[in-house]
Each structure stands twice: as C-alpha cells, then as structure tokens.
C-alpha cells in the first residue's frame, strides 16, 4: 500500500503516507485554499441564504493558475479567428462565470479543507507514518483536490499536454523545477490509484 491508494472493503480507499508526504500534501492544500481565497463576505444580517444571490466576477482571473482552475466556459476567445464570434464567447463566458464561479471556488475550497482535516486527524502508525482511510465521499473530495493541485503545479511548470510532462522527466537534478516536477508526478500517481478505487 505505500504510496498508492487501495480500495477498502465496503467502499472508500486507504493509503500509507510518511511524515514528509503528509507534510507536502497538507502544505500544498493550504496553499491552494489561500490561492482560491475566502468565500463571499457573509451578509451582515446573518442570513444563510444571502450568499445564494451574490454575483461572482465576470472577468477571468489574472493569475494563470486560477485561469486554469476556473477556465472560460465557452473556450478561449483569443483562439477564435472571427472577432464577432470571439466577442460572443467573451459575453457568454462572463455571464456563466458571474453565476457559477463563487460556487466553484467554494467547492474547491471545501475539498481542500477536507483534505487538510483528514491529514490533521491521522494518528502515527509507526516510524513516522500513518494509514489514511477515506470514505467514498472523502475519496471524491481528495480526488478533486489532487486534480486541482496537479492543475496548479502544471500551470506553474507551463505543462499544457502529456508531451510537456514527458520532457520534464529528464530534467537534470540541479534544475530548480525538479522538486515541483517530482510533486506533480507523485500526485499524478496518487490520483490515478485513487480513481481506480472508485471504479465499480
């Protein structure tokens, strides 16, 4: 089980993690929540439904990682040759973003916080490691966060397709990107094995 998720009887998944792995995943998840940012400000009246009517942003984020996490719903208008069609794409994407981005951010933030909480609840299993056991719902939250972390790291590394990630395998040890590449590949392995536990 070390380093790979395995299915649990009755559903869910388990993985053995050492202290360093726990620390890395937790640190990355915390950074993800900070990047995503806080949710919309709570209504002064304390109305729990006030956030339902809060409009989100209509422009894409300026940070390339956030643009990768929250892409335009109608494609990249810059890649559209006809100006009129590009303008329609921008308008449709802005409208879609206005009504969905706050919820998408909240979902990603909740998933990352669930990952952090599950790591914080671990009890050592000997030699500084622990076995993380996840319910099916927790597995889906972890899967969402692992995907978001890989998208974020891939964006920072400027990986746009599998060919790019293959090239990164051969980076020299002294390349400053090497630790990020290793994290990207490791998270990909975790993600792949977690997906396999969720399949019927």
Coordinates of N, CA, C and O in Angstrom, one line a residue:
X1 N 0.8 -1.2 0.0 CA 0.0 0.0 0.0 C 0.8 1.3 0.0 O 0.3 2.3 -0.3
X2 N 2.1 1.3 0.3 CA 2.9 2.5 0.4 C 2.8 3.3 -0.9 O 3.1 2.8 -2.0
X3 N 2.3 4.6 -0.8 CA 2.3 5.5 -1.9 C 1.2 5.3 -2.9 O 1.1 6.0 -3.9
X4 N 0.4 4.3 -2.7 CA -0.7 4.1 -3.7 C -2.0 3.8 -2.9 O -2.0 3.2 -1.8
X5 N -3.1 4.3 -3.4 CA -4.4 4.1 -2.8 C -4.9 2.7 -3.1 O -4.7 2.2 -4.3
X6 N -5.5 2.0 -2.2 CA -6.1 0.7 -2.4 C -7.5 0.8 -1.9 O -7.8 1.5 -0.9
X7 N -8.4 0.0 -2.5 CA -9.8 0.0 -2.1 C -10.0 -0.6 -0.7 O -9.3 -1.5 -0.4
X8 N -11.0 -0.1 0.0 CA -11.3 -0.7 1.3 C -12.6 -1.5 1.1 O -13.4 -1.2 0.3
X9 N -12.7 -2.6 1.9 CA -14.0 -3.3 1.8 C -15.2 -2.4 2.1 O -15.1 -1.7 3.1
X10 N -16.2 -2.5 1.3 CA -17.4 -1.7 1.5 C -17.3 -0.3 1.0 O -18.2 0.5 1.1
X11 N -16.2 0.0 0.3 CA -16.1 1.3 -0.4 C -15.0 2.2 0.3 O -14.7 1.9 1.5
X12 N -14.6 3.2 -0.4 CA -13.5 4.0 0.2 C -12.2 3.5 -0.2 O -12.0 2.6 -1.0
X13 N -11.1 4.2 0.3 CA -9.8 3.9 -0.1 C -8.8 4.2 1.1 O -9.2 4.9 2.0
X14 N -7.6 3.5 1.0 CA -6.6 3.7 2.0 C -5.3 3.9 1.4 O -5.0 3.3 0.3
X15 N -4.4 4.7 2.0 CA -3.0 4.8 1.5 C -2.1 5.0 2.7 O -2.5 5.7 3.7
X16 N -0.9 4.5 2.7 CA 0.1 4.7 3.7 C 0.9 5.9 3.3 O 1.4 6.0 2.2
X17 N 1.0 6.9 4.3 CA 1.8 8.1 4.0 C 2.8 8.3 5.1 O 2.5 8.0 6.3
X18 N 4.0 8.7 4.8 CA 5.0 9.0 5.8 C 4.9 10.5 6.2 O 4.1 11.2 5.6
X19 N 5.6 10.9 7.2 CA 5.5 12.3 7.7 C 5.8 13.3 6.6 O 5.1 14.4 6.5
X20 N 6.8 13.1 5.7 CA 7.1 14.0 4.7 C 6.0 14.1 3.7 O 5.6 15.2 3.3
X21 N 5.4 13.0 3.3 CA 4.3 13.0 2.3 C 3.1 13.7 2.9 O 2.5 14.5 2.2
X22 N 2.8 13.5 4.2 CA 1.7 14.2 4.8 C 1.9 15.7 4.8 O 1.1 16.5 4.5
X23 N 3.2 16.1 5.1 CA 3.5 17.5 5.2 C 3.4 18.1 3.8 O 2.9 19.3 3.7
X24 N 3.9 17.4 2.8 CA 3.8 18.0 1.4 C 2.4 18.2 1.0 O 2.0 19.3 0.5
X25 N 1.5 17.2 1.1 CA 0.1 17.3 0.7 C -0.6 18.4 1.5 O -1.3 19.2 0.9
X26 N -0.3 18.4 2.8 CA -1.0 19.4 3.6 C -0.6 20.8 3.2 O -1.4 21.7 3.1
X27 N 0.7 21.0 3.0 CA 1.2 22.3 2.6 C 0.6 22.8 1.3 O 0.2 23.9 1.1
X28 N 0.6 21.9 0.3 CA 0.0 22.2 -1.0 C -1.5 22.5 -0.9 O -1.9 23.5 -1.5
X29 N -2.2 21.8 -0.1 CA -3.6 22.0 0.1 C -3.9 23.4 0.8 O -4.8 24.1 0.4
X30 N -3.0 23.7 1.7 CA -3.2 25.0 2.4 C -2.9 26.1 1.4 O -3.6 27.1 1.3
X31 N -1.8 26.0 0.6 CA -1.5 27.0 -0.5 C -2.7 27.1 -1.5 O -3.0 28.2 -1.9
X32 N -3.3 26.0 -1.8 CA -4.5 26.0 -2.7 C -5.6 26.8 -2.1 O -6.2 27.6 -2.8
X33 N -5.9 26.6 -0.8 CA -7.0 27.4 -0.2 C -6.7 28.9 -0.2 O -7.6 29.7 -0.4
X34 N -5.4 29.2 0.0 CA -5.0 30.6 0.0 C -5.1 31.2 -1.4 O -5.5 32.4 -1.5
X35 N -4.8 30.4 -2.4 CA -4.8 30.9 -3.7 C -6.3 31.1 -4.2 O -6.6 32.1 -4.8
X36 N -7.2 30.2 -3.8 CA -8.6 30.3 -4.2 C -9.2 31.5 -3.5 O -10.0 32.2 -4.0
X37 N -8.8 31.7 -2.2 CA -9.3 32.9 -1.5 C -10.5 32.6 -0.7 O -11.1 31.5 -0.8
X38 N -10.9 33.5 0.2 CA -12.1 33.3 1.0 C -13.3 33.4 0.2 O -13.3 33.9 -0.9
X39 N -14.4 32.9 0.8 CA -15.7 33.0 0.1 C -16.3 34.4 0.2 O -15.7 35.3 0.8
X40 N -17.4 34.6 -0.5 CA -18.0 35.9 -0.5 C -18.3 36.3 1.0 O -18.6 35.5 1.8
X41 N -18.2 37.6 1.3 CA -18.4 38.1 2.7 C -19.8 37.7 3.1 O -20.7 37.8 2.4
X42 N -19.9 37.3 4.4 CA -21.2 37.0 4.9 C -22.1 38.2 5.0 O -21.6 39.3 5.3
X43 N -23.3 38.0 4.8 CA -24.3 39.0 4.9 C -24.4 39.5 6.3 O -24.4 38.7 7.3
X44 N -24.4 40.8 6.5 CA -24.5 41.4 7.9 C -25.7 41.0 8.7 O -25.7 40.9 9.9
X45 N -26.8 40.6 8.0 CA -28.0 40.2 8.7 C -27.8 38.8 9.2 O -28.7 38.3 10.0
X46 N -26.8 38.0 8.8 CA -26.6 36.6 9.2 C -27.5 35.7 8.4 O -27.6 34.5 8.8
X47 N -28.1 36.2 7.3 CA -29.0 35.3 6.5 C -28.2 34.3 5.8 O -27.3 34.6 5.0
X48 N -28.4 33.0 6.1 CA -27.6 31.9 5.5 C -27.8 31.8 4.0 O -27.0 31.2 3.3
X49 N -28.9 32.4 3.5 CA -29.2 32.3 2.0 C -28.7 33.5 1.2 O -28.9 33.5 0.0
X50 N -28.2 34.5 1.9 CA -27.8 35.7 1.2 C -26.7 35.4 0.2 O -26.7 36.0 -0.9
X51 N -25.8 34.5 0.5 CA -24.8 34.1 -0.5 C -25.3 33.6 -1.8 O -24.6 33.6 -2.8
X52 N -26.5 33.0 -1.8 CA -27.0 32.4 -3.0 C -27.2 33.5 -4.1 O -27.3 33.1 -5.3
X53 N -27.4 34.7 -3.7 CA -27.7 35.8 -4.6 C -26.6 36.7 -4.9 O -26.7 37.7 -5.5
X54 N -25.4 36.3 -4.4 CA -24.2 37.1 -4.6 C -23.6 36.8 -5.9 O -23.3 35.6 -6.2
X55 N -23.4 37.8 -6.8 CA -22.8 37.5 -8.1 C -21.3 37.4 -8.0 O -20.7 38.1 -7.2
X56 N -20.8 36.6 -8.8 CA -19.3 36.4 -8.8 C -18.7 37.3 -9.8 O -19.4 38.2 -10.5
X57 N -17.4 37.2 -10.1 CA -16.7 38.0 -11.1 C -17.2 37.6 -12.5 O -17.6 36.5 -12.7
X58 N -17.0 38.6 -13.4 CA -17.4 38.3 -14.8 C -16.1 38.2 -15.7 O -16.2 37.7 -16.8
X59 N -15.0 38.6 -15.1 CA -13.7 38.6 -15.9 C -12.9 37.4 -15.4 O -12.9 37.0 -14.3
X60 N -12.1 36.8 -16.4 CA -11.3 35.7 -15.9 C -10.2 36.1 -15.0 O -9.8 37.3 -15.0
X61 N -9.7 35.3 -14.1 CA -8.7 35.7 -13.1 C -7.4 36.1 -13.9 O -7.1 35.5 -15.0
X62 N -6.6 36.9 -13.3 CA -5.3 37.3 -13.9 C -4.2 36.3 -13.7 O -3.3 36.1 -14.5
X63 N -4.3 35.6 -12.5 CA -3.3 34.6 -12.2 C -3.5 33.4 -13.2 O -4.6 32.8 -13.3
X64 N -2.4 32.9 -13.8 CA -2.6 31.8 -14.7 C -3.0 30.5 -14.1 O -3.7 29.7 -14.7
X65 N -2.7 30.3 -12.8 CA -3.1 29.1 -12.1 C -4.6 29.2 -11.9 O -5.4 28.2 -12.2
X66 N -5.1 30.3 -11.5 CA -6.6 30.5 -11.3 C -7.3 30.4 -12.6 O -8.4 29.9 -12.7
X67 N -6.7 30.9 -13.7 CA -7.3 30.7 -15.0 C -7.4 29.3 -15.4 O -8.4 28.9 -16.1
X68 N -6.5 28.5 -15.0 CA -6.5 27.0 -15.3 C -7.6 26.3 -14.4 O -8.2 25.4 -14.9
X69 N -7.7 26.8 -13.2 CA -8.7 26.2 -12.3 C -10.1 26.6 -12.6 O -11.1 25.9 -12.3
X70 N -10.2 27.8 -13.1 CA -11.6 28.4 -13.5 C -11.5 28.9 -14.9 O -11.6 30.1 -15.1
X71 N -11.5 28.0 -15.9 CA -11.4 28.4 -17.3 C -12.7 29.0 -17.8 O -13.7 28.8 -17.2
X72 N -12.6 29.7 -18.9 CA -13.8 30.2 -19.6 C -14.6 29.0 -20.0 O -14.1 28.1 -20.6
X73 N -15.9 29.1 -19.8 CA -16.8 28.0 -20.1 C -17.0 27.8 -21.6 O -17.3 26.7 -22.0
X74 N -16.8 28.9 -22.4 CA -17.1 28.8 -23.8 C -15.8 28.9 -24.6 O -15.8 29.3 -25.8
X75 N -14.7 28.4 -24.1 CA -13.5 28.4 -24.9 C -12.7 29.7 -24.8 O -13.1 30.6 -24.2
X76 N -11.5 29.6 -25.4 CA -10.6 30.8 -25.4 C -11.0 31.7 -26.5 O -10.7 31.4 -27.7
X77 N -11.5 32.9 -26.2 CA -11.9 33.8 -27.3 C -10.6 34.3 -28.1 O -10.8 34.6 -29.3
X78 N -9.5 34.2 -27.5 CA -8.2 34.6 -28.2 C -7.9 33.7 -29.3 O -7.2 34.0 -30.3
X79 N -8.4 32.4 -29.2 CA -8.1 31.4 -30.2 C -9.2 31.4 -31.3 O -9.1 30.6 -32.3
X80 N -10.2 32.3 -31.2 CA -11.2 32.4 -32.2 C -10.9 33.4 -33.3 O -10.7 34.6 -32.9
X81 N -10.8 33.0 -34.5 CA -10.3 34.0 -35.6 C -11.3 35.1 -35.9 O -10.9 36.2 -36.1
X82 N -12.6 34.9 -35.7 CA -13.6 35.9 -36.1 C -13.9 36.8 -34.9 O -14.3 36.2 -33.8
X83 N -13.7 38.1 -35.0 CA -13.9 39.0 -33.9 C -15.3 38.9 -33.3 O -15.5 39.0 -32.1
X84 N -16.3 38.8 -34.2 CA -17.7 38.8 -33.7 C -17.9 37.5 -32.9 O -18.6 37.6 -31.8
X85 N -17.4 36.4 -33.3 CA -17.6 35.1 -32.6 C -16.8 35.2 -31.2 O -17.3 34.7 -30.2
X86 N -15.6 35.8 -31.2 CA -14.8 35.9 -30.0 C -15.6 36.8 -29.0 O -15.6 36.5 -27.8
X87 N -16.2 37.8 -29.5 CA -17.0 38.7 -28.6 C -18.2 38.0 -28.0 O -18.5 38.2 -26.8
X88 N -18.8 37.2 -28.7 CA -19.9 36.4 -28.2 C -19.4 35.4 -27.1 O -20.0 35.2 -26.1
X89 N -18.3 34.8 -27.4 CA -17.7 33.8 -26.4 C -17.4 34.6 -25.1 O -17.6 34.0 -24.0
X90 N -16.8 35.8 -25.2 CA -16.5 36.5 -24.0 C -17.8 36.8 -23.2 O -17.8 36.7 -22.0
X91 N -18.8 37.2 -23.9 CA -20.1 37.6 -23.2 C -20.7 36.4 -22.6 O -21.1 36.5 -21.4
X92 N -20.7 35.3 -23.3 CA -21.3 34.0 -22.7 C -20.5 33.6 -21.5 O -21.0 33.2 -20.5
X93 N -19.2 33.6 -21.6 CA -18.3 33.1 -20.6 C -18.4 34.1 -19.3 O -18.4 33.6 -18.2
X94 N -18.5 35.4 -19.6 CA -18.7 36.3 -18.5 C -20.0 36.1 -17.7 O -20.0 36.1 -16.5
X95 N -21.0 35.8 -18.4 CA -22.3 35.5 -17.8 C -22.3 34.2 -17.0 O -22.7 34.2 -15.8
X96 N -21.7 33.2 -17.6 CA -21.6 31.9 -16.9 C -20.7 32.1 -15.6 O -21.1 31.6 -14.6
X97 N -19.6 32.8 -15.8 CA -18.7 33.0 -14.6 C -19.4 33.7 -13.5 O -19.2 33.4 -12.3
X98 N -20.2 34.7 -13.9 CA -20.8 35.5 -12.8 C -21.7 34.7 -11.9 O -21.8 35.0 -10.7
X99 N -22.3 33.7 -12.5 CA -23.3 32.9 -11.7 C -22.7 31.6 -11.2 O -23.4 30.9 -10.4
X100 N -21.5 31.2 -11.6 CA -21.0 29.9 -11.1 C -19.7 29.9 -10.4 O -19.4 29.0 -9.6
X101 N -18.9 31.0 -10.6 CA -17.5 30.9 -10.0 C -17.5 30.9 -8.5 O -16.7 30.2 -7.9
X102 N -18.4 31.6 -7.9 CA -18.4 31.6 -6.4 C -18.6 30.2 -5.9 O -18.0 29.7 -4.9
X103 N -19.6 29.5 -6.5 CA -19.9 28.1 -6.1 C -18.7 27.2 -6.4 O -18.4 26.3 -5.6
X104 N -18.1 27.3 -7.6 CA -16.9 26.5 -7.9 C -15.8 26.7 -6.9 O -15.1 25.8 -6.5
X105 N -15.5 28.0 -6.6 CA -14.5 28.3 -5.6 C -14.8 27.7 -4.3 O -13.9 27.1 -3.6
X106 N -16.0 27.8 -3.8 CA -16.4 27.2 -2.5 C -16.2 25.7 -2.5 O -15.8 25.1 -1.6
X107 N -16.6 25.0 -3.6 CA -16.4 23.6 -3.7 C -15.0 23.2 -3.6 O -14.6 22.2 -2.9
X108 N -14.1 23.9 -4.4 CA -12.7 23.6 -4.4 C -12.1 23.9 -3.0 O -11.2 23.1 -2.5
X109 N -12.5 24.9 -2.4 CA -12.0 25.3 -1.0 C -12.5 24.2 0.0 O -11.7 23.8 0.8
X110 N -13.7 23.8 -0.1 CA -14.2 22.8 0.8 C -13.5 21.5 0.7 O -13.2 20.8 1.7
X111 N -13.2 21.1 -0.6 CA -12.5 19.9 -0.8 C -11.1 19.9 -0.2 O -10.6 19.0 0.4
X112 N -10.4 21.1 -0.5 CA -9.0 21.2 0.1 C -9.0 21.2 1.6 O -8.2 20.6 2.2
X113 N -10.0 21.9 2.2 CA -10.1 21.8 3.7 C -10.4 20.4 4.2 O -9.9 20.1 5.3
X114 N -11.2 19.7 3.5 CA -11.5 18.3 3.9 C -10.2 17.5 3.9 O -9.9 16.6 4.7
X115 N -9.3 17.7 2.9 CA -8.0 17.0 2.8 C -7.2 17.4 4.0 O -6.6 16.5 4.6
X116 N -7.1 18.7 4.3 CA -6.3 19.2 5.4 C -6.8 18.5 6.7 O -6.0 18.0 7.5
X117 N -8.1 18.5 6.9 CA -8.7 18.0 8.2 C -8.4 16.5 8.3 O -8.1 16.0 9.4
X118 N -8.5 15.8 7.2 CA -8.2 14.3 7.2 C -6.8 14.0 7.6 O -6.5 13.1 8.3
X119 N -5.9 14.9 7.0 CA -4.5 14.7 7.4 C -4.2 15.0 8.8 O -3.4 14.4 9.5
X120 N -4.8 16.1 9.3 CA -4.6 16.5 10.7 C -5.2 15.5 11.7 O -4.7 15.4 12.8
X121 N -6.1 14.7 11.3 CA -6.7 13.7 12.1 C -5.9 12.3 12.2 O -6.3 11.5 12.9
X122 N -4.9 12.2 11.4 CA -4.1 11.0 11.3 C -3.4 10.8 12.6 O -2.9 11.7 13.2
X123 N -3.3 9.5 13.0 CA -2.5 9.1 14.1 C -1.3 8.2 13.6 O -1.6 7.4 12.8
X124 N -0.1 8.5 14.1 CA 1.0 7.8 13.6 C 0.9 6.3 13.7 O 0.3 5.8 14.7
X125 N 1.4 5.5 12.7 CA 1.3 4.1 12.7 C 2.6 3.4 12.9 O 2.8 2.3 12.6
X126 N 3.6 4.2 13.3 CA 4.9 3.7 13.5 C 5.9 4.2 12.4 O 5.6 4.4 11.3
X127 N 7.1 4.5 12.9 CA 8.2 5.1 12.1 C 7.7 6.3 11.4 O 8.1 6.6 10.2
X128 N 6.9 7.1 12.0 CA 6.6 8.4 11.5 C 5.5 8.4 10.4 O 5.3 9.4 9.7
X129 N 4.9 7.3 10.1 CA 3.9 7.2 9.0 C 2.5 7.0 9.6 O 2.3 6.9 10.8
X130 N 1.6 6.9 8.7 CA 0.2 6.7 9.1 C -0.6 6.1 7.9 O -0.2 6.3 6.8
X131 N -1.7 5.5 8.2 CA -2.5 5.0 7.1 C -3.8 5.8 7.1 O -4.5 6.0 8.1
X132 N -4.0 6.5 5.9 CA -5.2 7.3 5.7 C -6.3 6.5 5.2 O -6.1 5.8 4.1
X133 N -7.4 6.4 5.9 CA -8.6 5.7 5.4 C -9.7 6.7 5.0 O -10.0 7.6 5.9
X134 N -10.2 6.6 3.8 CA -11.2 7.6 3.3 C -12.5 6.9 3.0 O -12.5 5.8 2.4
X135 N -13.6 7.5 3.3 CA -14.9 7.0 2.9 C -15.1 7.3 1.4 O -14.3 8.1 0.8
X136 N -16.1 6.8 0.7 CA -16.3 7.1 -0.7 C -16.4 8.6 -0.9 O -15.8 9.1 -1.9
X137 N -17.2 9.3 0.0 CA -17.3 10.7 -0.2 C -16.0 11.5 0.0 O -15.6 12.4 -0.8
X138 N -15.2 11.1 1.0 CA -13.9 11.7 1.2 C -13.0 11.4 0.1 O -12.2 12.3 -0.3
X139 N -13.1 10.2 -0.5 CA -12.3 9.9 -1.7 C -12.5 10.8 -2.8 O -11.6 11.3 -3.5
X140 N -13.8 11.1 -3.1 CA -14.1 12.1 -4.2 C -13.6 13.5 -3.9 O -13.1 14.2 -4.8
X141 N -13.6 13.9 -2.6 CA -13.1 15.2 -2.2 C -11.6 15.2 -2.5 O -11.0 16.2 -3.0
X142 N -10.9 14.1 -2.1 CA -9.5 14.0 -2.3 C -9.2 14.1 -3.7 O -8.2 14.7 -4.2
X143 N -10.0 13.3 -4.5 CA -9.7 13.3 -6.0 C -9.8 14.7 -6.6 O -9.0 15.1 -7.4
X144 N -10.8 15.4 -6.2 CA -10.9 16.8 -6.7 C -9.7 17.7 -6.3 O -9.2 18.4 -7.1
X145 N -9.3 17.6 -5.1 CA -8.1 18.4 -4.6 C -6.8 17.9 -5.3 O -6.0 18.7 -5.7
X146 N -6.6 16.6 -5.5 CA -5.4 16.1 -6.2 C -5.4 16.7 -7.6 O -4.4 17.1 -8.1
X147 N -6.6 16.7 -8.2 CA -6.7 17.2 -9.6 C -6.4 18.7 -9.6 O -5.6 19.2 -10.5
X148 N -6.9 19.4 -8.7 CA -6.7 20.9 -8.6 C -5.2 21.2 -8.3 O -4.6 22.1 -8.9
X149 N -4.6 20.4 -7.5 CA -3.1 20.6 -7.2 C -2.3 20.3 -8.4 O -1.3 21.0 -8.7
X150 N -2.6 19.3 -9.2 CA -1.9 19.0 -10.4 C -2.1 20.1 -11.4 O -1.1 20.4 -12.1
X151 N -3.3 20.6 -11.6 CA -3.5 21.7 -12.5 C -2.7 22.9 -12.1 O -2.1 23.6 -13.0
X152 N -2.7 23.2 -10.8 CA -2.0 24.4 -10.3 C -0.5 24.2 -10.6 O 0.2 25.1 -11.1
X153 N 0.1 23.1 -10.2 CA 1.5 22.8 -10.4 C 1.8 22.8 -11.9 O 2.8 23.4 -12.4
X154 N 1.0 22.1 -12.7 CA 1.2 22.1 -14.1 C 1.2 23.4 -14.8 O 2.0 23.7 -15.7
X155 N 0.3 24.3 -14.3 CA 0.3 25.7 -14.8 C 1.6 26.4 -14.5 O 2.1 27.1 -15.3
X156 N 2.1 26.3 -13.2 CA 3.3 26.9 -12.8 C 4.5 26.4 -13.7 O 5.4 27.1 -14.0
X157 N 4.5 25.1 -14.0 CA 5.5 24.5 -14.8 C 5.3 24.7 -16.3 O 6.1 24.2 -17.1
X158 N 4.2 25.3 -16.6 CA 3.8 25.5 -18.0 C 3.6 24.2 -18.8 O 4.0 24.1 -20.0
X159 N 3.0 23.2 -18.2 CA 2.7 22.0 -18.8 C 1.3 22.1 -19.5 O 0.4 22.4 -18.8
X160 N 1.3 21.9 -20.8 CA 0.0 22.1 -21.4 C -0.5 20.7 -21.9 O -1.7 20.6 -22.2
X161 N 0.3 19.7 -22.1 CA -0.1 18.4 -22.5 C 0.9 17.3 -22.0 O 1.9 17.7 -21.4
X162 N 0.6 16.1 -22.3 CA 1.4 15.0 -21.8 C 2.8 15.0 -22.4 O 3.8 14.6 -21.7
X163 N 3.0 15.6 -23.6 CA 4.4 15.7 -24.1 C 5.3 16.5 -23.3 O 6.4 16.3 -23.0
X164 N 4.7 17.7 -22.7 CA 5.4 18.5 -21.9 C 5.9 17.8 -20.6 O 7.0 18.0 -20.1
X165 N 4.9 17.0 -20.0 CA 5.3 16.3 -18.8 C 6.3 15.3 -19.0 O 7.2 15.0 -18.2
X166 N 6.3 14.6 -20.2 CA 7.3 13.6 -20.5 C 8.7 14.3 -20.6 O 9.7 13.7 -20.1
X167 N 8.8 15.5 -21.1 CA 10.1 16.2 -21.2 C 10.6 16.5 -19.8 O 11.8 16.5 -19.6
X168 N 9.7 16.7 -18.9 CA 10.2 17.1 -17.5 C 10.8 15.9 -16.8 O 11.5 16.1 -15.8
X169 N 10.5 14.7 -17.2 CA 11.1 13.5 -16.6 C 12.6 13.6 -16.7 O 13.3 13.1 -15.8
X170 N 13.1 14.2 -17.7 CA 14.6 14.2 -18.0 C 15.3 15.5 -17.5 O 16.4 15.7 -18.0
X171 N 14.7 16.2 -16.6 CA 15.4 17.4 -16.1 C 16.6 17.0 -15.3 O 16.5 16.0 -14.5
X172 N 17.7 17.8 -15.4 CA 18.8 17.5 -14.5 C 18.5 17.8 -13.1 O 17.6 18.6 -12.8
X173 N 19.1 17.1 -12.2 CA 18.8 17.2 -10.7 C 19.0 18.6 -10.2 O 18.3 19.0 -9.3
X174 N 19.9 19.4 -10.8 CA 20.1 20.8 -10.3 C 19.1 21.8 -10.9 O 19.0 23.0 -10.5
X175 N 18.2 21.4 -11.8 CA 17.1 22.3 -12.3 C 16.2 22.7 -11.2 O 15.7 21.8 -10.4
X176 N 16.0 24.0 -11.0 CA 15.1 24.4 -9.9 C 13.7 23.9 -9.9 O 12.9 23.9 -9.0
X177 N 13.2 23.5 -11.1 CA 11.9 23.0 -11.3 C 11.7 21.5 -10.8 O 10.6 21.0 -10.7
X178 N 12.8 20.9 -10.6 CA 12.8 19.4 -10.3 C 11.9 19.1 -9.1 O 11.1 18.1 -9.2
X179 N 11.9 19.8 -7.9 CA 11.0 19.4 -6.8 C 9.6 19.5 -7.2 O 8.8 18.7 -6.9
X180 N 9.2 20.6 -8.0 CA 7.8 20.7 -8.4 C 7.4 19.6 -9.4 O 6.3 19.1 -9.3
X181 N 8.4 19.2 -10.3 CA 8.1 18.1 -11.2 C 7.8 16.8 -10.4 O 6.9 16.1 -10.7
X182 N 8.7 16.6 -9.5 CA 8.5 15.3 -8.7 C 7.2 15.3 -7.9 O 6.5 14.3 -7.9
X183 N 6.8 16.5 -7.4 CA 5.5 16.6 -6.7 C 4.4 16.3 -7.7 O 3.4 15.6 -7.4
X184 N 4.5 16.9 -8.9 CA 3.5 16.8 -10.0 C 3.3 15.3 -10.3 O 2.2 14.8 -10.4
X185 N 4.4 14.6 -10.5 CA 4.3 13.2 -10.9 C 3.8 12.3 -9.8 O 3.0 11.4 -10.0
X186 N 4.3 12.6 -8.6 CA 3.8 11.8 -7.4 C 2.3 12.0 -7.2 O 1.6 11.0 -7.0
X187 N 1.8 13.3 -7.3 CA 0.4 13.5 -7.1 C -0.4 12.8 -8.2 O -1.5 12.3 -8.0
X188 N 0.2 12.8 -9.4 CA -0.5 12.1 -10.5 C -0.6 10.6 -10.2 O -1.7 10.0 -10.5
X189 N 0.4 10.0 -9.6 CA 0.3 8.6 -9.3 C -0.8 8.3 -8.2 O -1.5 7.4 -8.3
X190 N -0.8 9.2 -7.2 CA -1.9 9.1 -6.2 C -3.2 9.2 -6.8 O -4.2 8.5 -6.5
X191 N -3.4 10.2 -7.7 CA -4.7 10.5 -8.3 C -5.1 9.2 -9.1 O -6.3 8.8 -9.1
X192 N -4.2 8.7 -9.9 CA -4.5 7.5 -10.7 C -5.0 6.3 -9.9 O -6.0 5.7 -10.2
X193 N -4.3 6.1 -8.8 CA -4.7 4.9 -8.0 C -6.0 5.2 -7.2 O -6.7 4.3 -7.0
X194 N -6.2 6.4 -6.9 CA -7.5 6.8 -6.2 C -8.6 6.6 -7.2 O -9.7 6.1 -6.8
X195 N -8.5 7.0 -8.4 CA -9.5 6.8 -9.4 C -9.9 5.4 -9.5 O -11.0 5.0 -9.6
X196 N -8.8 4.5 -9.5 CA -9.1 3.1 -9.7 C -9.9 2.5 -8.6 O -10.7 1.6 -8.8
X197 N -9.8 3.1 -7.4 CA -10.5 2.5 -6.2 C -12.0 3.0 -6.3 O -12.9 2.3 -5.7
X198 N -12.3 4.0 -7.1 CA -13.7 4.5 -7.2 C -14.4 3.8 -8.3 O -15.7 4.0 -8.5
X199 N -13.7 3.1 -9.2 CA -14.4 2.4 -10.3 C -15.1 1.1 -9.8 O -14.6 0.4 -8.9
X200 N -16.3 0.8 -10.4 CA -17.0 -0.3 -9.9 C -16.3 -1.6 -10.3 O -15.5 -1.7 -11.2

